[in-house]
mmCIF file of C-alpha atoms in Angstrom:
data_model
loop_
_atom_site.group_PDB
_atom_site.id
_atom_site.type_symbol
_atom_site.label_atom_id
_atom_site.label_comp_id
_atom_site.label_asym_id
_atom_site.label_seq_id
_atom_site.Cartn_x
_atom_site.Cartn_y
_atom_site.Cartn_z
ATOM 1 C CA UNK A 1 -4.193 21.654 -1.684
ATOM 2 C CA UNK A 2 -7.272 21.040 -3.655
ATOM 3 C CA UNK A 3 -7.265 17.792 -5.888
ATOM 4 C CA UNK A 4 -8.573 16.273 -8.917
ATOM 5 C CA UNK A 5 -10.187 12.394 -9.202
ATOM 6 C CA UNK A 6 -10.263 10.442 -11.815
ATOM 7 C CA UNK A 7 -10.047 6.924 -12.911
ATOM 8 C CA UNK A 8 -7.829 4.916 -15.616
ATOM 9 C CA UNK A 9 -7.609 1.707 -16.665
ATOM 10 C CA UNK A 10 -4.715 -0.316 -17.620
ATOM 11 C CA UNK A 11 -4.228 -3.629 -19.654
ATOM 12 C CA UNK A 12 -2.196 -6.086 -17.491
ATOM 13 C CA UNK A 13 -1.666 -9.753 -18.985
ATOM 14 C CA UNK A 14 -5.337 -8.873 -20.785
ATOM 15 C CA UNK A 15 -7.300 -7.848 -17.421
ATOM 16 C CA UNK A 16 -8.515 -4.595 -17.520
ATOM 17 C CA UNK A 17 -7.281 -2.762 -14.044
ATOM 18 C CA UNK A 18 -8.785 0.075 -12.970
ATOM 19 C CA UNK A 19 -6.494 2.632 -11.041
ATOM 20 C CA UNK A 20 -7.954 5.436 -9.362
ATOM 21 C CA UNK A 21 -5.900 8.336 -9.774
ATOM 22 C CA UNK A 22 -5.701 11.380 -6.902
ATOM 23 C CA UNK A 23 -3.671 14.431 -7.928
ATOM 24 C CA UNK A 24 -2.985 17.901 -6.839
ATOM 25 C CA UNK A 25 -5.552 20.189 -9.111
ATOM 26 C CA UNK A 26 -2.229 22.999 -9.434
ATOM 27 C CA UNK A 27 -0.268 22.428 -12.995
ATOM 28 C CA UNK A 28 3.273 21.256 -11.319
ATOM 29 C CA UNK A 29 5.520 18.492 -10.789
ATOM 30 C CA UNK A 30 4.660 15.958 -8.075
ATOM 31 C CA UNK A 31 6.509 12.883 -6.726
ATOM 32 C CA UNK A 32 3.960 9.702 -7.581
ATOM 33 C CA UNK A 33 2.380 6.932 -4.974
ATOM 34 C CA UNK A 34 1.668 3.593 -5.734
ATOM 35 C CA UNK A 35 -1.425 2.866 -3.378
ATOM 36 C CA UNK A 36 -2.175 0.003 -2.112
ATOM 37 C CA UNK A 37 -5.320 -1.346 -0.586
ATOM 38 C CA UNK A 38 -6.653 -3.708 1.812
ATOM 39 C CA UNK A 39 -8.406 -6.890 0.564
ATOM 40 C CA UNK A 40 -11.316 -4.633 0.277
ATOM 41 C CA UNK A 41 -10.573 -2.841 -2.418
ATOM 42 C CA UNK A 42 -11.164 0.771 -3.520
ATOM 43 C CA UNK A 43 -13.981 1.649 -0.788
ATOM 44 C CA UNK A 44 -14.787 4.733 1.109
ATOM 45 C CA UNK A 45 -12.427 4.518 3.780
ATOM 46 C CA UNK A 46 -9.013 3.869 1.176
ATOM 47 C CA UNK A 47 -10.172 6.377 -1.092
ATOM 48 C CA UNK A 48 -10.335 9.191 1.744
ATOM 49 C CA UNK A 49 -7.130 8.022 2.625
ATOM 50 C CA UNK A 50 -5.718 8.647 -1.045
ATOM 51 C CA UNK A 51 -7.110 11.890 -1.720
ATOM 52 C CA UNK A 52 -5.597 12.753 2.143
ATOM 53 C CA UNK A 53 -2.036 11.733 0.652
ATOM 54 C CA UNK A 54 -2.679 13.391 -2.704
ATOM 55 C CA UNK A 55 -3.593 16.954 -1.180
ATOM 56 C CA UNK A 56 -0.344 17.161 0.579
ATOM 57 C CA UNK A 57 1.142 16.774 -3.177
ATOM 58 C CA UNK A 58 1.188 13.675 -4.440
ATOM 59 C CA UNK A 59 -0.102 11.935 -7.805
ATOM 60 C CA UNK A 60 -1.761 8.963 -6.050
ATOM 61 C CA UNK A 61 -2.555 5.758 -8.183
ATOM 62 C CA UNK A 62 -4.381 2.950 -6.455
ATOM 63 C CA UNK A 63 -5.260 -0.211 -8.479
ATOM 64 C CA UNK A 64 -7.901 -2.779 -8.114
ATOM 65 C CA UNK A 65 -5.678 -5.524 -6.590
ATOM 66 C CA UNK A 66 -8.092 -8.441 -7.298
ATOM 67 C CA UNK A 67 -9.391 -7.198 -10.915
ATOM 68 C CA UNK A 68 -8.611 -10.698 -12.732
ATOM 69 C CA UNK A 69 -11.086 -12.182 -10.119
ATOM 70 C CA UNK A 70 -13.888 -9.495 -9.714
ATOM 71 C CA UNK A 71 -16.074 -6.943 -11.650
ATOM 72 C CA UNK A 72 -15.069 -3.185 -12.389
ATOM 73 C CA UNK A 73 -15.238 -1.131 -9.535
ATOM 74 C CA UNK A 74 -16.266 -3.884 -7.320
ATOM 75 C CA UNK A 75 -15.583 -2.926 -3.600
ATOM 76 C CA UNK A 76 -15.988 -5.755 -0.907
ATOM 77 C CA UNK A 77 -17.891 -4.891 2.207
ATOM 78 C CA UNK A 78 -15.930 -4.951 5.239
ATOM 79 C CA UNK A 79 -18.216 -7.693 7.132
ATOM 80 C CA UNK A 80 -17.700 -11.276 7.897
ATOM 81 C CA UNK A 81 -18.548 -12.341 4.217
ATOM 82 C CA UNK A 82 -16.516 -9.649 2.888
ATOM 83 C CA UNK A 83 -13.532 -10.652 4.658
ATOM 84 C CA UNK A 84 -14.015 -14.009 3.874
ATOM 85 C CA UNK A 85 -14.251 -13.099 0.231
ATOM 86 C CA UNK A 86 -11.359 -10.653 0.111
ATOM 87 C CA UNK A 87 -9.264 -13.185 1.675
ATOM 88 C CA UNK A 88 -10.019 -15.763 -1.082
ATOM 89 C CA UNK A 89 -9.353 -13.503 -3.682
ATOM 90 C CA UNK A 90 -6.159 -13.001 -2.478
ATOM 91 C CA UNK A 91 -5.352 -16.533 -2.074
ATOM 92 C CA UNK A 92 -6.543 -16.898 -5.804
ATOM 93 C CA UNK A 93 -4.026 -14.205 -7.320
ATOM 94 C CA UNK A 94 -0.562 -15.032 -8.020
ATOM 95 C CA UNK A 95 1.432 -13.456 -6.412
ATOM 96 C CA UNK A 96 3.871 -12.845 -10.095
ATOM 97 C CA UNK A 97 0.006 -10.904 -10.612
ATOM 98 C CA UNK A 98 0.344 -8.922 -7.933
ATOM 99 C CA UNK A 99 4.260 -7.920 -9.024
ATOM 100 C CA UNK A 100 2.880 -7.325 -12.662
ATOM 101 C CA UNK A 101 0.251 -4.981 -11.715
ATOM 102 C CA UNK A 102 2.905 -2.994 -9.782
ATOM 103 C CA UNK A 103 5.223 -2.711 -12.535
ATOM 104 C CA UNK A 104 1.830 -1.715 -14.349
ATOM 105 C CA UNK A 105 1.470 1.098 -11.856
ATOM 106 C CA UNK A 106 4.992 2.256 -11.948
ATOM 107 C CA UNK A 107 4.687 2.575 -16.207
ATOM 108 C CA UNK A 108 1.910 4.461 -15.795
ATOM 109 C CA UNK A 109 3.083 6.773 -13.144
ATOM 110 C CA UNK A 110 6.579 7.336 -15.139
ATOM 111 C CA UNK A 111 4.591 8.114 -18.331
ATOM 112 C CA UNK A 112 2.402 10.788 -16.392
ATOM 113 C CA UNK A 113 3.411 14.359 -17.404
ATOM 114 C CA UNK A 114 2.422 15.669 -13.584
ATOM 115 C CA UNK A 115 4.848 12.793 -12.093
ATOM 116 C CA UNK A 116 8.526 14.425 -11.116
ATOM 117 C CA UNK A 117 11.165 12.168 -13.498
ATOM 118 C CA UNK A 118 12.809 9.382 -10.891
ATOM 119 C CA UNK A 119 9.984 10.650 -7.398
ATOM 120 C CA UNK A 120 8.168 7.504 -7.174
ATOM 121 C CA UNK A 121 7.194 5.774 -3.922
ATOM 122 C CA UNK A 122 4.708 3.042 -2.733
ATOM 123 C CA UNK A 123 2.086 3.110 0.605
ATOM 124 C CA UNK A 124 -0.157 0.253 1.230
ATOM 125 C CA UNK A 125 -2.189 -1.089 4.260
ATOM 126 C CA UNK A 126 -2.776 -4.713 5.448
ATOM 127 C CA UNK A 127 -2.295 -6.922 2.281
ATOM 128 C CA UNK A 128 -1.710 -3.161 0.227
ATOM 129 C CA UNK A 129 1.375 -2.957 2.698
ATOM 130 C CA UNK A 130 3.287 -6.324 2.133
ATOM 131 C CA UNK A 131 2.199 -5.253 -1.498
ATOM 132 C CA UNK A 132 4.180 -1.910 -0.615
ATOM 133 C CA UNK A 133 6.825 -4.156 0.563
ATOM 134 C CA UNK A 134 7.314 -6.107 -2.488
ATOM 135 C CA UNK A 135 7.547 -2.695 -4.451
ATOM 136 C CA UNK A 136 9.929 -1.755 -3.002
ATOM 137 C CA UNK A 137 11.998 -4.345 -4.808
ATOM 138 C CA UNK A 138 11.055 -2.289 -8.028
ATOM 139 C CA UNK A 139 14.120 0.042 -8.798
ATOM 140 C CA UNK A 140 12.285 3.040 -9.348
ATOM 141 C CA UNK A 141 10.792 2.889 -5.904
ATOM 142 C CA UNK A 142 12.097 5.643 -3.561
ATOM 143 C CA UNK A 143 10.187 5.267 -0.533
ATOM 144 C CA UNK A 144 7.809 2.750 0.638
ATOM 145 C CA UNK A 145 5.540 3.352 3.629
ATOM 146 C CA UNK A 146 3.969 -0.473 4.819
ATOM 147 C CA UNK A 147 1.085 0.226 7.150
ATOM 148 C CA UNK A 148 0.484 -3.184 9.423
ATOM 149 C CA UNK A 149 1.855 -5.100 6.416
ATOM 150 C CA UNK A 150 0.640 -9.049 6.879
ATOM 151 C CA UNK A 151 1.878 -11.920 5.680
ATOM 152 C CA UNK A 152 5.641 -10.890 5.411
ATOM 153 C CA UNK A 153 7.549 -13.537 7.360
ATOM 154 C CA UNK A 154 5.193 -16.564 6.558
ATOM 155 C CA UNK A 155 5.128 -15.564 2.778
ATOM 156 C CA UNK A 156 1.342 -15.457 2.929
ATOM 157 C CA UNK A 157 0.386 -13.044 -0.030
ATOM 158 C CA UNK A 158 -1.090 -15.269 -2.747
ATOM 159 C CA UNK A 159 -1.032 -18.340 -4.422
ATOM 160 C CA UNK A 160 1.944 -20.496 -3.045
ATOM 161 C CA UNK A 161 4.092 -18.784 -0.641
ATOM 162 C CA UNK A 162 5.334 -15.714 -1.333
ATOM 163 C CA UNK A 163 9.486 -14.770 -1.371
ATOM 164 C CA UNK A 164 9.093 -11.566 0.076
ATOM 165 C CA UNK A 165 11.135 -11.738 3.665
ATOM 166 C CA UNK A 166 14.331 -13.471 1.412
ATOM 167 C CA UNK A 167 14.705 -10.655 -0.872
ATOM 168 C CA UNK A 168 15.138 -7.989 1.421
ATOM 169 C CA UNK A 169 18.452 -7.556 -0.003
ATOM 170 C CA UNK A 170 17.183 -5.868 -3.291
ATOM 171 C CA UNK A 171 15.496 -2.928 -1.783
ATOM 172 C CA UNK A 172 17.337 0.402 -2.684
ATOM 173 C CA UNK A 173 14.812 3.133 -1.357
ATOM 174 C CA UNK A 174 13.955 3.489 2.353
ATOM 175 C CA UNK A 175 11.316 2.533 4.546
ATOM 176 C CA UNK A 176 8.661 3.379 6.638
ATOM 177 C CA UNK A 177 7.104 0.815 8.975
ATOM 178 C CA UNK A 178 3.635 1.020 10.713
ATOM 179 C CA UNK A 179 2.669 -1.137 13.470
ATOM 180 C CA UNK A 180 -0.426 -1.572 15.960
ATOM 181 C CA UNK A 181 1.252 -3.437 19.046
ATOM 182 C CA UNK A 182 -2.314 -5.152 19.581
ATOM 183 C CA UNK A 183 -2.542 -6.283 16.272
ATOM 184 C CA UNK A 184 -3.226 -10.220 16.360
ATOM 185 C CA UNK A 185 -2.436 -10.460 12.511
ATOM 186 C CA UNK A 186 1.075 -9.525 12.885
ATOM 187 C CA UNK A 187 2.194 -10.776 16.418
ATOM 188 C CA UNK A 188 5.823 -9.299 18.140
ATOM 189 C CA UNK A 189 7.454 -12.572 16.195
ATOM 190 C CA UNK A 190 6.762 -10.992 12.629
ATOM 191 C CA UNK A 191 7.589 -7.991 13.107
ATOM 192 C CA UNK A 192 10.846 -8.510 14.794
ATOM 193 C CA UNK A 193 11.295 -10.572 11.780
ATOM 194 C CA UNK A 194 10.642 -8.039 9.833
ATOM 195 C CA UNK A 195 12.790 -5.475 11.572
ATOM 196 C CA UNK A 196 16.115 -7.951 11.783
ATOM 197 C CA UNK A 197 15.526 -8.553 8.349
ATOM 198 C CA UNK A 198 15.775 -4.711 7.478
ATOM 199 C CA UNK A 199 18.599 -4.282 9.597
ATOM 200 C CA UNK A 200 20.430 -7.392 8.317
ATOM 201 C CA UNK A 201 20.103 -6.029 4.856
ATOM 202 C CA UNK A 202 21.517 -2.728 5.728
ATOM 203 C CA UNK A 203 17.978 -1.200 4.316
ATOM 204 C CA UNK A 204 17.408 2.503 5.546
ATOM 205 C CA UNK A 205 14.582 2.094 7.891
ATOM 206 C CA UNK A 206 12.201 3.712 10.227
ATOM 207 C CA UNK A 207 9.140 1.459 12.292
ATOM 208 C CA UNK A 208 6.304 2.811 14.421
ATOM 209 C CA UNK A 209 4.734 1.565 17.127
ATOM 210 C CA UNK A 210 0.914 2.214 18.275
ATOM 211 C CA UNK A 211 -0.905 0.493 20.776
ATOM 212 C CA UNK A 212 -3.532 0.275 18.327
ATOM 213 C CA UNK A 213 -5.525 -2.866 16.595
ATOM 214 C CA UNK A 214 -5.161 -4.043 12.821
ATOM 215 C CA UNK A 215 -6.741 -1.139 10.655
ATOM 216 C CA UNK A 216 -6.370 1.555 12.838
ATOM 217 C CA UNK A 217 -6.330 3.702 9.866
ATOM 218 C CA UNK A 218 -9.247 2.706 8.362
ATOM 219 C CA UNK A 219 -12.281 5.569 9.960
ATOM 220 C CA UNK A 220 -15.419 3.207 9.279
ATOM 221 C CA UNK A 221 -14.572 0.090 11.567
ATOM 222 C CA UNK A 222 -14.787 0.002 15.471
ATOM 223 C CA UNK A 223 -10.743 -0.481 15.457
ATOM 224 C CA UNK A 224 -10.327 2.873 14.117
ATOM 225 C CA UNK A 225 -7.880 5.090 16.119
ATOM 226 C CA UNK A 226 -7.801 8.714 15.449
ATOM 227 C CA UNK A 227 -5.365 9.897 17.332
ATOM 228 C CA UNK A 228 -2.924 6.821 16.185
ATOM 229 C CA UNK A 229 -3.804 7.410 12.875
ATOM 230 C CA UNK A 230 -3.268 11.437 12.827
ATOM 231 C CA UNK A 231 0.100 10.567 14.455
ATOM 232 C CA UNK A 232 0.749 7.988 11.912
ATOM 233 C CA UNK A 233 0.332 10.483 8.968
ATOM 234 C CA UNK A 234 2.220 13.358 10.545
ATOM 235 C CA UNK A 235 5.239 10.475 10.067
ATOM 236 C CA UNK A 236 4.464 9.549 6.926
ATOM 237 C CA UNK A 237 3.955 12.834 5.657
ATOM 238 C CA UNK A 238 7.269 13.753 7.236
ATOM 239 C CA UNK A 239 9.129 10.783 5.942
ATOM 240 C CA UNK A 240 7.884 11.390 1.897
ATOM 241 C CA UNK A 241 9.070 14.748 2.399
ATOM 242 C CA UNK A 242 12.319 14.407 3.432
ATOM 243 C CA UNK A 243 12.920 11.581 0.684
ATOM 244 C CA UNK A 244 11.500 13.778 -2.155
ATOM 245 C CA UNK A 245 13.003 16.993 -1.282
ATOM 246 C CA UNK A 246 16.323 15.524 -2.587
#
C-alpha cells in the first residue's frame, strides 16, 4: 500500500511538537498508531519503521519525544555522544510531559478524518516502548505493541521515578511484548517483572522472545537482526490485525 508523509505540529503546555504523520495514500478509514521512538528521535531508521507500519494500513503519528528540550526536527546521532545526550534529555522531561504529549497524540489522531472512530493503538521501541506502555493506560488505547521497553520495573523514564509497573491495573486494551533475550538493558529480572505484572492484572497479553541484542529493529546499528526483526513484524502485524478487525 503506497503512503503519504507529512508533518504536523501540535501545541502541548506551549512547546511546539512536531509529529510526523505516515498514512495509507487510498481515501479510507484506518485504525491510528501512536509511535514512539527511541531516545534518538525521528531518524532514518524510526521513520522506515513508520512508513513500514503505515503501508500495511495504518495512520502512523510519531512525535518528537524531547521537543521542550531540543530544536525542530532535531535527530540525535546514534554514537557515544548521542546516546549520552538522548539519555539526558530523557532524564530532563517529566515524565507528566511525556503522558501530556500522548494524550496530545491521541486528540490529534481522534480528530483525523482518515482515523476509524474508537481504532487507536500505540508501538514504541526502547524508551518509545515503556512510552507505549504508559499509553496504554489512556482509555482510547486498543492495542499497544512495547518493543524492548526499558525502564519499566525500576520506574526509570524521566524526571523522578516513574509509576508505570504499579498501574498495570488500568490497562483495558491488550498487549504485545518484544524482547531480545541478550539484551543487557532489560535483564530476565525485568521482564519477568513485567510479565507477572501483566498476568497479575489479568491484562490480555502476548511476549516474544529473540535471542537478539537491544535494538534489533533498528537496520543502521551493528545489533540489527533481520531475521528477528522480520519475525517480529509478521507478529505485530498479526496482532494489530486481529485487534482491529473487531
Amino acid at each position: 500500500m503506497q503512503i503519504i508523509k507529512r508533518n504536523v505540529e501540535l501545541r502541548v503546555d506551549d512547546s511546539l511538537m512536531r509529529v510526523y504523520v505516515a498514512a495509507p495514500k487510498t481515501a479510507g478509514l484506518y485504525p491510528g498508531i501512536v509511535f514512539y521512538s527511541d531516545i534518538y528521535q525521528l531518524g532514518g531508521p524510526i521513520i522506515r519503521l513508520a512508513n513500514y507500519l503505515a503501508g500495511y494500513g495504518y495512520v502512523v503519528a510519531a512525535p518528537e519525544i524531547f521537543h521542550r528540550i531540543e530544536p525542530i526536527g532535531l535527530v540525535i546521532e546514534p554514537d557515544d555522544l548521542g546516546r549520552m545526550r538522548g539519555n539526558d534529555d530523557a532524564r530532563r522531561t517529566a515524565i507528566a510531559d511525556y503522558d501530556a504529549d500522548c494524550r496530545a497524540v491521541i486528540e490529534f489522531l481522534k480528530a483525523e478524518s482518515s482515523v476509524s472512530p474508537g481504532q487507536i493503538g500505540t508501538l514504541g521501541f526502547c524508551i518509545g516502548g515503556h512510552l507505549a506502555f504508559r499509553a496504554a493506560f489512556m482509555s482510547e488505547i486498543k492495542a499497544s505493541v512495547c518493543c524492548y521497553p526499558t525502564g519499566i520495573p525500576s520506574g526509570k523514564l524521566g524526571q523522578g521515578v516513574a509509576d508505570t509497573i504499579h498501574r498495570v491495573s488500568e490497562i483495558k486494551g491488550e498487549m504485545l511484548i518484544v524482547f531480545g533475550t541478550l539484551d543487557p538493558h532489560i535483564p530476565d529480572s525485568d521482564r519477568q517483572t513485567i510479565i507477572t505484572a501483566l498476568s497479575n492484572a489479568n491484562v490480555p497479553h502476548k511476549v516474544l522472545f529473540y535471542e537478539a541484542e537491544h535494538t534489533f529493529m533498528r537496520d543502521d546499528g551493528y545489533r540489527y537482526d533481520s531475521a528477528a526483526t522480520t519475525s517480529a513484524w509478521a507478529e505485530i502485524k498479526a496482532f494489530l490485525e486481529r485487534i482491529f478487525a473487531n
